[in-house]
Coordinates of C-alpha atoms in Angstrom, one line a residue:
Chain Y
X11 CA -35.0 -11.5 3.8
X12 CA -34.1 -8.1 5.4
X13 CA -30.9 -7.5 7.2
X14 CA -31.8 -5.1 10.0
X15 CA -28.2 -4.2 10.6
X16 CA -26.2 -2.4 7.9
X17 CA -23.0 -4.4 7.0
X18 CA -19.9 -2.3 7.0
X19 CA -17.6 -2.8 4.0
X20 CA -14.7 -4.1 6.2
X21 CA -15.6 -4.1 9.8
X22 CA -13.0 -4.0 12.6
X23 CA -13.1 -6.8 15.1
X24 CA -15.5 -6.4 18.0
X25 CA -16.8 -3.0 16.8
X26 CA -20.3 -4.0 17.8
X27 CA -21.7 -4.1 14.2
X28 CA -22.6 -7.4 12.7
X29 CA -23.6 -8.9 9.4
X30 CA -26.2 -11.6 8.6
X31 CA -25.2 -15.0 7.5
X32 CA -25.8 -14.1 3.8
X33 CA -26.2 -11.1 1.7
X34 CA -24.9 -9.2 -1.3
X35 CA -21.1 -8.7 -1.1
X36 CA -20.8 -11.3 1.6
X37 CA -19.4 -10.8 5.0
X38 CA -16.0 -9.1 5.1
X39 CA -13.0 -11.2 6.2
X40 CA -11.2 -10.4 9.4
X41 CA -7.6 -9.5 8.6
X42 CA -6.7 -9.5 12.3
X43 CA -7.9 -13.1 12.8
X44 CA -5.3 -15.9 13.4
X45 CA -7.3 -17.9 10.8
X46 CA -6.0 -17.6 7.3
X47 CA -8.2 -15.9 4.7
X48 CA -8.9 -19.2 2.9
X49 CA -10.1 -20.8 6.1
X50 CA -12.3 -17.8 6.8
X51 CA -13.9 -18.3 3.4
X52 CA -14.4 -22.0 4.2
X53 CA -16.2 -21.0 7.4
X54 CA -18.4 -18.5 5.5
X55 CA -19.3 -21.1 2.8
X56 CA -19.9 -23.8 5.4
X57 CA -22.4 -21.7 7.3
X58 CA -24.1 -20.6 4.1
X59 CA -24.4 -24.3 3.2
X60 CA -25.9 -24.9 6.7
X61 CA -28.2 -21.9 6.1
X62 CA -29.6 -23.5 2.9
X63 CA -28.2 -21.0 0.4
X64 CA -27.8 -23.8 -2.2
X65 CA -29.8 -26.9 -3.0
X66 CA -28.0 -30.2 -3.0
X67 CA -26.5 -30.6 -6.5
X68 CA -26.7 -26.9 -7.2
X69 CA -23.8 -25.0 -8.7
X70 CA -21.9 -23.0 -6.2
X71 CA -19.6 -19.9 -6.6
X72 CA -16.3 -20.9 -8.3
X73 CA -12.8 -19.5 -7.9
X74 CA -13.6 -16.4 -9.9
X75 CA -16.8 -15.5 -8.0
X76 CA -15.1 -16.0 -4.6
X77 CA -12.1 -14.0 -5.4
X78 CA -14.4 -11.2 -6.6
X79 CA -16.7 -11.4 -3.6
X80 CA -14.0 -11.5 -0.9
X81 CA -11.4 -9.5 -2.6
X82 CA -8.8 -12.3 -2.5
X83 CA -6.5 -13.9 -5.0
X84 CA -7.6 -16.9 -7.2
X85 CA -5.1 -19.0 -5.3
X86 CA -6.8 -18.2 -2.0
X87 CA -10.2 -18.9 -3.5
X88 CA -9.0 -22.2 -5.0
X89 CA -7.6 -23.3 -1.7
X90 CA -10.9 -22.6 0.1
X91 CA -12.8 -24.7 -2.5
X92 CA -10.2 -27.5 -2.3
X93 CA -10.8 -27.6 1.4
X94 CA -14.5 -28.0 1.0
X95 CA -14.0 -30.7 -1.6
X96 CA -11.6 -32.4 0.8
X97 CA -14.2 -32.3 3.5
X98 CA -16.7 -34.0 1.2
X99 CA -19.0 -31.1 1.1
X100 CA -18.6 -30.2 -2.6
X101 CA -17.6 -31.8 -5.8
X102 CA -15.4 -30.0 -8.3
X103 CA -15.5 -31.1 -11.9
X104 CA -14.0 -29.5 -15.1
X105 CA -16.8 -27.9 -17.1
X106 CA -19.4 -28.6 -14.3
X107 CA -18.0 -26.2 -11.7
X108 CA -18.4 -26.6 -8.0
X109 CA -21.5 -28.4 -6.8
X110 CA -23.0 -29.0 -3.4
X111 CA -23.0 -32.6 -2.2
X112 CA -25.6 -33.9 0.3
X113 CA -24.6 -32.8 3.8
X114 CA -22.7 -35.5 5.7
X115 CA -24.8 -37.7 7.8
X116 CA -24.9 -37.8 11.6
X117 CA -21.5 -38.6 13.3
X118 CA -20.8 -42.3 14.0
X119 CA -21.3 -41.8 17.8
X120 CA -23.9 -39.9 19.6
X121 CA -23.8 -40.3 23.4
X122 CA -26.9 -40.6 25.5
X123 CA -27.5 -41.3 29.1
X124 CA -26.6 -45.0 28.9
X125 CA -22.9 -45.5 28.9
X126 CA -21.8 -45.3 25.3
X127 CA -19.5 -48.2 25.7
X128 CA -22.6 -50.3 26.3
X129 CA -24.2 -48.9 23.2
X130 CA -21.2 -49.8 21.2
X131 CA -21.3 -53.3 22.4
X132 CA -24.9 -53.5 21.2
X133 CA -23.8 -52.2 17.9
X134 CA -21.0 -54.7 17.6
X135 CA -18.5 -51.9 17.1
X136 CA -15.1 -51.9 18.7
X137 CA -13.3 -49.3 20.7
X138 CA -9.6 -49.4 21.4
X139 CA -7.6 -47.4 23.9
X140 CA -4.1 -46.1 23.4
X141 CA -2.2 -44.9 26.5
X142 CA -0.2 -41.8 25.8
X143 CA 1.0 -41.0 29.3
X144 CA 0.7 -42.7 32.7
X145 CA 2.3 -41.6 36.0
X146 CA 2.4 -39.1 38.9
X147 CA 2.2 -35.5 38.0
X148 CA 1.7 -32.1 39.8
X149 CA -2.0 -31.3 39.5
X150 CA -3.1 -27.8 38.4
X151 CA -5.2 -25.7 40.8
X152 CA -8.4 -26.5 38.9
X153 CA -7.9 -30.2 39.5
X154 CA -6.7 -30.0 43.1
X155 CA -9.5 -27.7 43.9
X156 CA -12.1 -29.9 42.4
X157 CA -10.7 -33.1 44.0
X158 CA -10.3 -31.4 47.4
X159 CA -6.5 -32.2 47.8
X160 CA -3.6 -29.9 48.7
X161 CA -2.5 -27.4 46.0
X162 CA 0.3 -28.8 43.9
X163 CA -0.3 -32.4 45.1
X164 CA 1.1 -35.1 42.8
X165 CA -1.6 -37.3 41.6
X166 CA -1.8 -40.2 39.1
X167 CA -2.4 -38.7 35.6
X168 CA -3.4 -40.8 32.6
X169 CA -3.7 -39.6 29.1
X170 CA -5.5 -41.8 26.7
X171 CA -7.0 -41.7 23.2
X172 CA -10.1 -43.8 22.5
X173 CA -10.8 -44.9 18.9
X174 CA -14.0 -46.3 17.4
X175 CA -13.6 -48.7 14.5
X176 CA -10.0 -47.4 14.2
X177 CA -10.9 -43.7 14.1
X178 CA -9.8 -41.5 17.1
X179 CA -12.9 -40.3 19.0
X180 CA -11.6 -38.7 22.3
X181 CA -8.5 -37.5 24.1
X182 CA -9.0 -38.2 27.8
X183 CA -6.8 -36.8 30.6
X184 CA -7.8 -38.2 34.0
X185 CA -6.4 -37.3 37.5
X186 CA -6.9 -39.8 40.4
X187 CA -6.2 -39.0 44.0
X188 CA -3.9 -41.4 46.0
X189 CA -6.2 -44.1 47.5
X190 CA -8.2 -44.5 44.2
X191 CA -5.0 -44.6 42.0
X192 CA -3.4 -47.4 44.0
X193 CA -3.3 -50.7 42.1
X194 CA -4.1 -49.2 38.7
X195 CA -1.6 -50.1 36.1
X196 CA -0.9 -49.0 32.5
X197 CA -1.9 -52.4 31.3
X198 CA -5.2 -52.3 33.1
X199 CA -5.9 -48.9 31.4
X200 CA -5.4 -50.3 27.9
X201 CA -7.9 -53.1 28.6
X202 CA -10.6 -51.7 30.9
X203 CA -12.5 -48.3 31.1
X204 CA -11.1 -46.2 33.9
X205 CA -14.4 -46.0 35.7
X206 CA -14.8 -49.7 35.7
X207 CA -11.3 -50.0 37.2
X208 CA -12.2 -47.6 39.9
X209 CA -15.4 -49.6 40.7
X210 CA -13.5 -52.9 40.6
X211 CA -11.2 -51.5 43.3
X212 CA -14.2 -51.2 45.6
X213 CA -15.1 -47.5 45.2
X214 CA -18.8 -46.9 45.0
X215 CA -19.1 -44.3 42.2
X216 CA -22.2 -42.3 42.9
X217 CA -22.4 -39.0 41.1
X218 CA -20.7 -36.8 38.6
X219 CA -20.8 -33.1 37.8
X220 CA -19.6 -31.9 34.5
X221 CA -19.4 -28.8 32.4
X222 CA -19.4 -28.9 28.6
X223 CA -17.6 -26.3 26.5
X224 CA -15.6 -25.9 23.3
X225 CA -11.9 -25.4 22.7
X226 CA -9.2 -25.6 19.9
X227 CA -6.9 -28.6 19.4
X228 CA -3.3 -28.1 20.5
X229 CA -0.9 -29.7 18.0
X230 CA -0.3 -32.8 20.2
X231 CA -4.1 -33.3 20.7
X232 CA -4.7 -32.7 17.1
X233 CA -2.2 -35.3 16.1
X234 CA -3.7 -37.9 18.5
X235 CA -7.2 -37.3 17.0
X236 CA -5.9 -37.0 13.4
X237 CA -7.1 -33.4 13.1
X238 CA -5.3 -30.3 12.2
X239 CA -4.0 -28.0 15.0
X240 CA -6.7 -25.4 15.8
X241 CA -9.6 -27.7 14.9
X242 CA -12.7 -27.2 17.2
X243 CA -13.2 -29.8 19.9
X244 CA -16.1 -30.5 22.3
X245 CA -14.6 -30.2 25.8
X246 CA -16.0 -32.0 28.9
X247 CA -14.6 -31.4 32.4
X248 CA -16.1 -34.0 34.9
X249 CA -15.7 -34.5 38.6
X250 CA -16.8 -38.0 39.8
X251 CA -17.5 -38.6 43.4
X252 CA -18.3 -41.7 45.6
X253 CA -21.1 -42.6 47.9
X254 CA -19.5 -40.5 50.7
X255 CA -19.3 -37.5 48.4
X256 CA -15.5 -37.7 48.1
X257 CA -14.1 -36.8 44.6
X258 CA -12.5 -39.9 43.1
X259 CA -11.7 -38.7 39.5
X260 CA -11.2 -35.5 37.5
X261 CA -11.6 -36.0 33.8
X262 CA -10.9 -33.6 30.9
X263 CA -12.3 -35.2 27.7
X264 CA -11.8 -33.7 24.3
X265 CA -14.0 -35.1 21.5
X266 CA -13.5 -35.0 17.7
X267 CA -16.7 -33.1 16.7
X268 CA -17.2 -35.0 13.4
X269 CA -17.2 -38.3 15.2
X270 CA -18.9 -37.6 18.5
X271 CA -21.8 -35.4 19.7
X272 CA -23.9 -35.4 22.8
X273 CA -27.6 -36.0 22.3
X274 CA -30.2 -34.9 24.9
X275 CA -33.9 -35.1 25.3
X276 CA -35.9 -32.6 27.4
X277 CA -39.6 -32.1 28.2
X278 CA -41.3 -28.8 29.0
X279 CA -42.9 -28.7 32.4
X280 CA -44.7 -26.1 34.6
X281 CA -42.1 -24.7 37.0
X282 CA -41.9 -22.1 39.8
X283 CA -41.3 -19.2 37.4
X284 CA -43.4 -20.5 34.5
X285 CA -42.6 -23.2 31.9
X286 CA -39.2 -24.8 32.1
X287 CA -37.2 -27.6 30.5
X288 CA -36.8 -30.8 32.5
X289 CA -35.0 -34.1 31.7
X290 CA -37.3 -36.4 29.8
X291 CA -38.8 -39.3 31.9
X292 CA -36.8 -42.5 31.3
X293 CA -34.7 -40.7 28.8
X294 CA -31.5 -38.7 28.9
X295 CA -32.1 -35.1 29.4
X296 CA -30.4 -31.8 29.9
X297 CA -31.5 -28.3 29.2
X298 CA -29.3 -25.8 27.4
X299 CA -31.4 -23.0 28.7
X300 CA -34.5 -21.0 27.8
X301 CA -33.3 -20.6 24.2
Chain K
X134 CA 6.0 -39.2 34.6
X135 CA 6.8 -41.7 31.9
X136 CA 5.7 -41.2 28.3
X137 CA 4.9 -44.6 27.0
X138 CA 5.1 -43.3 23.4
X139 CA 8.3 -41.9 21.9
X140 CA 7.8 -38.4 20.6
X141 CA 9.1 -37.9 17.1
X142 CA 11.2 -34.8 16.5
X143 CA 8.7 -33.2 14.1
X144 CA 5.8 -35.6 13.5
X145 CA 3.7 -35.5 10.3
X146 CA 0.0 -34.9 10.8
X147 CA -2.1 -38.0 11.6
X148 CA 0.8 -40.5 11.4
X149 CA -0.5 -42.3 14.4
X150 CA 2.3 -41.4 16.9
X151 CA 1.4 -38.9 19.6
X152 CA 3.1 -36.9 22.3
X153 CA 2.1 -36.3 25.9
X154 CA 0.9 -32.8 26.9
X155 CA 4.4 -32.0 28.3
X156 CA 7.9 -33.1 27.8
X157 CA 11.4 -32.1 26.9
X158 CA 11.6 -30.2 23.6
X159 CA 7.9 -29.7 23.6
X160 CA 5.5 -31.0 21.0
X161 CA 6.5 -30.1 17.4
X162 CA 4.3 -27.5 15.7
X163 CA 2.2 -28.5 12.7
X164 CA 3.4 -26.7 9.6
X165 CA 0.4 -27.8 7.6
X166 CA -2.2 -26.5 10.1
X167 CA -4.3 -23.5 9.1
X168 CA -3.5 -22.1 12.6
X169 CA -0.4 -19.8 12.5
X170 CA 2.7 -21.0 14.5
X171 CA 2.2 -18.4 17.2
X172 CA -1.4 -19.6 17.8
X173 CA -0.2 -23.1 18.0
X174 CA 2.3 -22.1 20.7
X175 CA -0.6 -20.3 22.5
X176 CA -2.5 -23.6 22.3
X177 CA 0.5 -25.6 23.7
X178 CA 1.1 -23.2 26.6
X179 CA -2.6 -23.0 27.4
X180 CA -2.8 -26.7 27.7
X181 CA 0.4 -26.8 29.8
X182 CA -1.1 -24.2 32.1
X183 CA -4.2 -26.4 32.4
X184 CA -2.0 -29.4 33.1
X185 CA -0.4 -27.5 36.0
X186 CA 3.1 -27.1 34.6
X187 CA 3.5 -23.8 36.4
X188 CA 2.3 -22.6 39.8
X189 CA 0.4 -19.3 39.9
X190 CA 2.9 -16.5 40.1
X191 CA 5.7 -18.7 38.8
X192 CA 8.0 -17.5 36.0
X193 CA 7.2 -19.0 32.7
X194 CA 9.4 -19.4 29.5
X195 CA 10.2 -16.1 27.8
X196 CA 10.6 -15.2 24.2
X197 CA 14.0 -16.6 24.1
X198 CA 13.0 -19.9 25.6
X199 CA 10.0 -20.3 23.3
X200 CA 11.9 -19.5 20.2
X201 CA 14.5 -22.1 21.1
X202 CA 12.0 -24.8 22.1
X203 CA 9.7 -24.5 19.1
X204 CA 12.3 -23.3 16.5
X205 CA 10.5 -20.1 15.8
X206 CA 11.6 -16.5 15.5
X207 CA 11.6 -14.1 18.5
X208 CA 8.8 -12.2 16.8
X209 CA 6.6 -15.3 16.7
X210 CA 7.4 -16.2 20.3
X211 CA 6.6 -12.6 21.4
X212 CA 3.3 -12.7 19.6
X213 CA 2.3 -15.9 21.4
X214 CA 3.2 -14.3 24.8
X215 CA 1.3 -11.1 23.9
X216 CA -1.7 -13.2 23.1
X217 CA -1.6 -15.0 26.5
X218 CA -1.2 -11.6 28.2
X219 CA -4.1 -10.2 26.3
X220 CA -6.2 -13.2 27.4
X221 CA -5.3 -12.4 31.0
X222 CA -3.5 -15.7 31.6
X223 CA 0.0 -14.2 32.2
X224 CA 1.5 -10.9 33.1
X225 CA 4.7 -9.6 31.4
X226 CA 6.9 -7.1 33.2
X227 CA 10.3 -5.8 32.3
X228 CA 12.8 -7.4 34.6
X229 CA 10.3 -9.9 36.1
X230 CA 9.6 -11.9 32.9
X231 CA 6.4 -13.7 32.1
X232 CA 4.5 -14.9 35.1
X233 CA 1.3 -17.0 35.4
X234 CA -1.8 -15.3 36.7
X235 CA -4.5 -17.2 38.6
X236 CA -6.7 -19.1 36.1
X237 CA -9.8 -17.2 35.1
X238 CA -12.8 -18.0 37.2
X239 CA -15.9 -19.9 36.0
X240 CA -17.7 -18.3 33.1
X241 CA -20.4 -15.7 33.9
X242 CA -23.1 -18.2 32.7
X243 CA -23.5 -21.9 33.4
X244 CA -26.7 -23.3 32.2
X245 CA -28.6 -26.0 34.1
X246 CA -32.0 -27.6 33.7
X247 CA -34.0 -24.6 34.7
X248 CA -34.2 -22.0 31.9
X249 CA -31.2 -19.8 32.3
X250 CA -33.2 -16.7 31.6
X251 CA -35.0 -17.5 34.9
X252 CA -31.6 -17.9 36.7
X253 CA -30.5 -14.6 35.3
X254 CA -33.7 -13.0 36.8
X255 CA -32.7 -14.4 40.1
X256 CA -29.3 -13.0 39.7
X257 CA -30.5 -9.5 38.9
X258 CA -28.6 -9.6 35.7
X259 CA -29.8 -8.4 32.4
X260 CA -29.9 -9.9 28.9
X261 CA -30.5 -8.1 25.7
X262 CA -31.3 -9.4 22.3
X263 CA -30.2 -7.9 19.0
X264 CA -32.0 -9.0 15.9
X265 CA -29.6 -9.5 13.0
X266 CA -32.0 -11.0 10.4
X267 CA -35.7 -11.7 10.3
X268 CA -37.7 -13.0 7.3
X269 CA -38.6 -15.9 5.1
X270 CA -35.7 -18.0 3.7
X271 CA -35.2 -21.3 2.0
X272 CA -34.4 -23.9 4.7
X273 CA -31.5 -26.4 4.2
X274 CA -32.3 -30.1 4.1
X275 CA -31.1 -30.6 7.7
X276 CA -33.8 -28.1 8.8
X277 CA -36.7 -29.2 6.6
X278 CA -36.0 -32.9 7.4
X279 CA -36.0 -32.2 11.2
X280 CA -39.2 -30.1 10.9
X281 CA -41.0 -32.5 8.6
X282 CA -41.7 -29.9 5.9
X283 CA -41.1 -30.1 2.1
X284 CA -37.5 -29.9 0.9
X285 CA -36.5 -26.3 0.1
X286 CA -39.6 -24.9 1.9
X287 CA -39.4 -21.2 2.8
X288 CA -39.7 -20.8 6.5
X289 CA -39.3 -17.9 8.9
X290 CA -35.7 -17.5 9.8
X291 CA -34.6 -15.3 12.7
X292 CA -30.9 -14.6 13.6
X293 CA -30.3 -13.1 17.0
X294 CA -27.4 -12.4 19.3
X295 CA -28.1 -12.5 23.1
X296 CA -25.9 -10.6 25.4
X297 CA -25.5 -10.8 29.2
X298 CA -24.5 -7.6 30.9
X299 CA -23.5 -6.2 27.6
X300 CA -21.2 -9.1 26.6
X301 CA -22.4 -11.2 23.6
X302 CA -23.2 -14.7 24.8
X303 CA -24.9 -16.6 22.0
X304 CA -25.6 -16.4 18.3
X305 CA -29.1 -18.0 17.6
X306 CA -30.5 -19.0 14.3
X307 CA -34.1 -20.2 14.5
X308 CA -36.3 -21.7 11.8
X309 CA -40.1 -21.7 12.3
X310 CA -42.7 -23.5 10.1
X311 CA -45.6 -21.5 8.8
X312 CA -48.4 -21.8 11.4
X313 CA -46.0 -21.2 14.3
X314 CA -44.3 -18.2 12.6
X315 CA -47.5 -16.4 11.9
X316 CA -48.0 -13.2 14.0
X317 CA -44.4 -13.1 15.2
X318 CA -42.8 -9.7 14.5
X319 CA -39.2 -8.4 14.6
X320 CA -40.3 -6.1 17.5
X321 CA -41.6 -9.1 19.5
X322 CA -38.3 -10.9 19.0
X323 CA -36.3 -8.1 20.5
X324 CA -38.4 -8.0 23.6
X325 CA -39.5 -11.6 24.4
X326 CA -37.7 -15.0 24.1
X327 CA -38.7 -16.9 21.0
X328 CA -40.0 -19.9 23.0
X329 CA -42.2 -17.6 25.1
X330 CA -43.6 -16.1 21.9
X331 CA -44.4 -19.6 20.5
X332 CA -46.2 -20.5 23.7
X333 CA -48.0 -17.2 23.8
X334 CA -49.4 -18.0 20.4
X335 CA -51.1 -21.0 21.9
X336 CA -48.5 -23.8 20.9
X337 CA -48.1 -26.3 23.7
X338 CA -44.3 -26.8 23.7
X339 CA -43.8 -30.3 25.0
X340 CA -40.3 -31.7 24.2
X341 CA -37.0 -31.0 22.7
X342 CA -34.2 -33.1 21.3
X343 CA -30.8 -31.6 20.9
X344 CA -27.2 -32.4 20.0
X345 CA -24.2 -30.6 21.3
X346 CA -21.0 -30.2 19.4
X347 CA -18.2 -27.7 18.7
X348 CA -17.4 -25.6 15.7
X349 CA -15.3 -22.6 14.6
X350 CA -16.6 -19.0 14.4
X351 CA -17.2 -17.7 10.8
X352 CA -16.2 -14.1 10.5
X353 CA -19.8 -12.8 10.7
X354 CA -20.5 -14.9 13.9
X355 CA -17.2 -14.0 15.3
X356 CA -17.9 -10.3 14.9
X357 CA -21.4 -10.7 16.5
X358 CA -19.8 -12.4 19.5
X359 CA -16.7 -10.1 19.7
X360 CA -14.4 -13.1 19.0
X361 CA -11.8 -13.6 16.3
X362 CA -12.8 -15.6 13.3
X363 CA -11.8 -19.3 13.9
X364 CA -12.4 -19.1 17.7
X365 CA -14.0 -22.3 19.1
X366 CA -17.8 -22.3 19.8
X367 CA -20.1 -24.6 21.6
X368 CA -22.8 -25.6 19.1
X369 CA -26.3 -26.7 20.0
X370 CA -28.8 -27.9 17.4
X371 CA -32.3 -28.3 18.9
X372 CA -35.7 -29.5 17.5
X373 CA -38.6 -28.4 19.7
X374 CA -42.0 -30.2 19.4
X375 CA -45.5 -29.7 20.6
X376 CA -47.9 -31.9 22.5
X377 CA -48.9 -33.6 19.3
X378 CA -45.3 -34.4 18.4
X379 CA -45.2 -31.8 15.6
X380 CA -41.8 -29.9 15.3
X381 CA -42.4 -26.3 15.9
X382 CA -38.8 -24.8 16.0
X383 CA -35.3 -25.6 14.8
X384 CA -32.6 -23.8 16.6
X385 CA -28.9 -23.6 16.0
X386 CA -27.2 -21.9 18.9
X387 CA -23.6 -20.9 19.0
X388 CA -22.2 -20.0 22.4
X389 CA -19.1 -18.0 23.3
X390 CA -17.1 -20.6 25.4
X391 CA -15.6 -18.1 27.8
X392 CA -19.0 -16.8 28.7
X393 CA -21.3 -19.8 28.6
X394 CA -20.9 -23.5 29.5
X395 CA -23.4 -26.3 30.1
X396 CA -23.4 -27.8 33.5
X397 CA -24.8 -31.2 34.2
X398 CA -25.2 -33.6 37.1
X399 CA -25.5 -37.4 36.9
X400 CA -25.9 -40.2 39.2
X401 CA -24.5 -43.8 38.9
X402 CA -27.2 -46.5 38.9
X403 CA -27.4 -50.2 38.3
X404 CA -28.6 -50.7 34.7
X405 CA -29.3 -53.6 32.4
X406 CA -25.7 -54.0 31.3
X407 CA -24.1 -53.0 34.7
X408 CA -23.5 -49.7 36.2
X409 CA -24.6 -46.6 34.1
X410 CA -25.0 -42.9 34.4
X411 CA -28.5 -41.5 34.9
X412 CA -29.8 -37.9 35.3
X413 CA -29.6 -36.9 39.0
X414 CA -33.0 -36.9 40.7
X415 CA -34.5 -33.4 40.9
X416 CA -31.3 -32.1 39.2
X417 CA -30.3 -31.6 35.6
X418 CA -28.5 -34.6 34.2
X419 CA -27.0 -35.9 31.1
X420 CA -24.3 -38.5 30.6
X421 CA -21.4 -37.9 28.3
X422 CA -20.8 -41.7 28.2
X423 CA -18.8 -44.3 30.0
X424 CA -15.7 -42.2 30.1

């Protein structure tokens, strides 16, 4: 497999050159990264595993190999391998070296277009909500703008963590404007999904617009989701509106990526400018773009 | 605003207690995190900014305040503030202290159900593809399983980086089975989207199933996307199939979160088990679940 771009021995960040996922000598580590060297090695090995560099059960590079390849100490190399072992990706045995285990299976929860709380009911699984914060707070401009209320308005803010079978799945910060917030109590929120509470209060929830991105876990969020600070999180920002088009909720949801993923189905149809993706009929759908 | 959970002074990771996003004394940092202390402070301040703790233009805590609050050195506090300034979130001026700038606007690219390459054509913007790797490679089990080929089969693997207006947007690793791969050259891939090449070869692309998650940038991916190693990335894994249901492409796409987000619209409809989210008619749609 031919790398078409030459790998520099130790590239500076953002200098425009780039290395393939594999190759002799391995990609150089980034000394200016906030991520420690052993974590960078973990990231390299994880993507090599994903790229199929080793068969399941095959012997992988050991401490000595890694310290040579990346120019790091044995202690750093050992820490990287310990991390992979802790994540269940490899097994380390005296005399047998480091071996690749089968990749972990799909995460316990994949959302689709039907509410996933309903799916969980079908699966006889239990979710539990822990309320971390509840009360009026000054909303940031992104929230007041999206909800169409005055800048700096105090809104009801709720911060919850939802767990599935005892494992934290999502960290949910919701903002509710005045008429919608009225009558909702902390006790309600620990028993009933927020959207159901809004509907119970007579609001006709009609539509939602959301954006999906990725972020890093701040220490408090990491702790709530039993992750380390700096772990990657799937981030959803959603504005929910009623039948009259009024915004009735702003939600920022952060998902544990090992426990929750979004699943989508799309079909290819003839569009104005050629072939395009469209939501699958009778199935959840969203296109991530041409690629 | 009432925290319903008491914040421990310095909580251990994953001990079940959790702190709200704001509060006196601030959340304790996580000494066992792979993320350095200054980056943890950046994460805390970023989420406080998102939570509206300061108005745009307001004075924020300085080095002295942060070193007191988090119990870190002035150097660590300064590095955190420098990082925020570098990201364009705050301005630091002698005598005026640290002040909050207006939040950055929406990212340059939001996907929707129409192919985003088409959108870009409408917007008169240009994308460019750089080919990092092209050639046969042993596919990992996740890929061979999804494509329905023999374990360990050698498939055509392409690694590309797509840029928008000169800024890298996505890192794309695609796997193609034998009949589909035939006739595709490296030169093709630098000029034409892969999906269009597949269709040009006579394959009737019919459907795709994808999962969306988050991951951290390995050093080589970080370099290609001009990010630091360990930055959060939006991760899409997609299996594309033809009219006969045969899998014709496996794609792993990693997106720069500041430059690309997914946008989705949903409507609330009466379903079997009550109210549910559904794709909006004539608009892209996907539900992230009940929450």
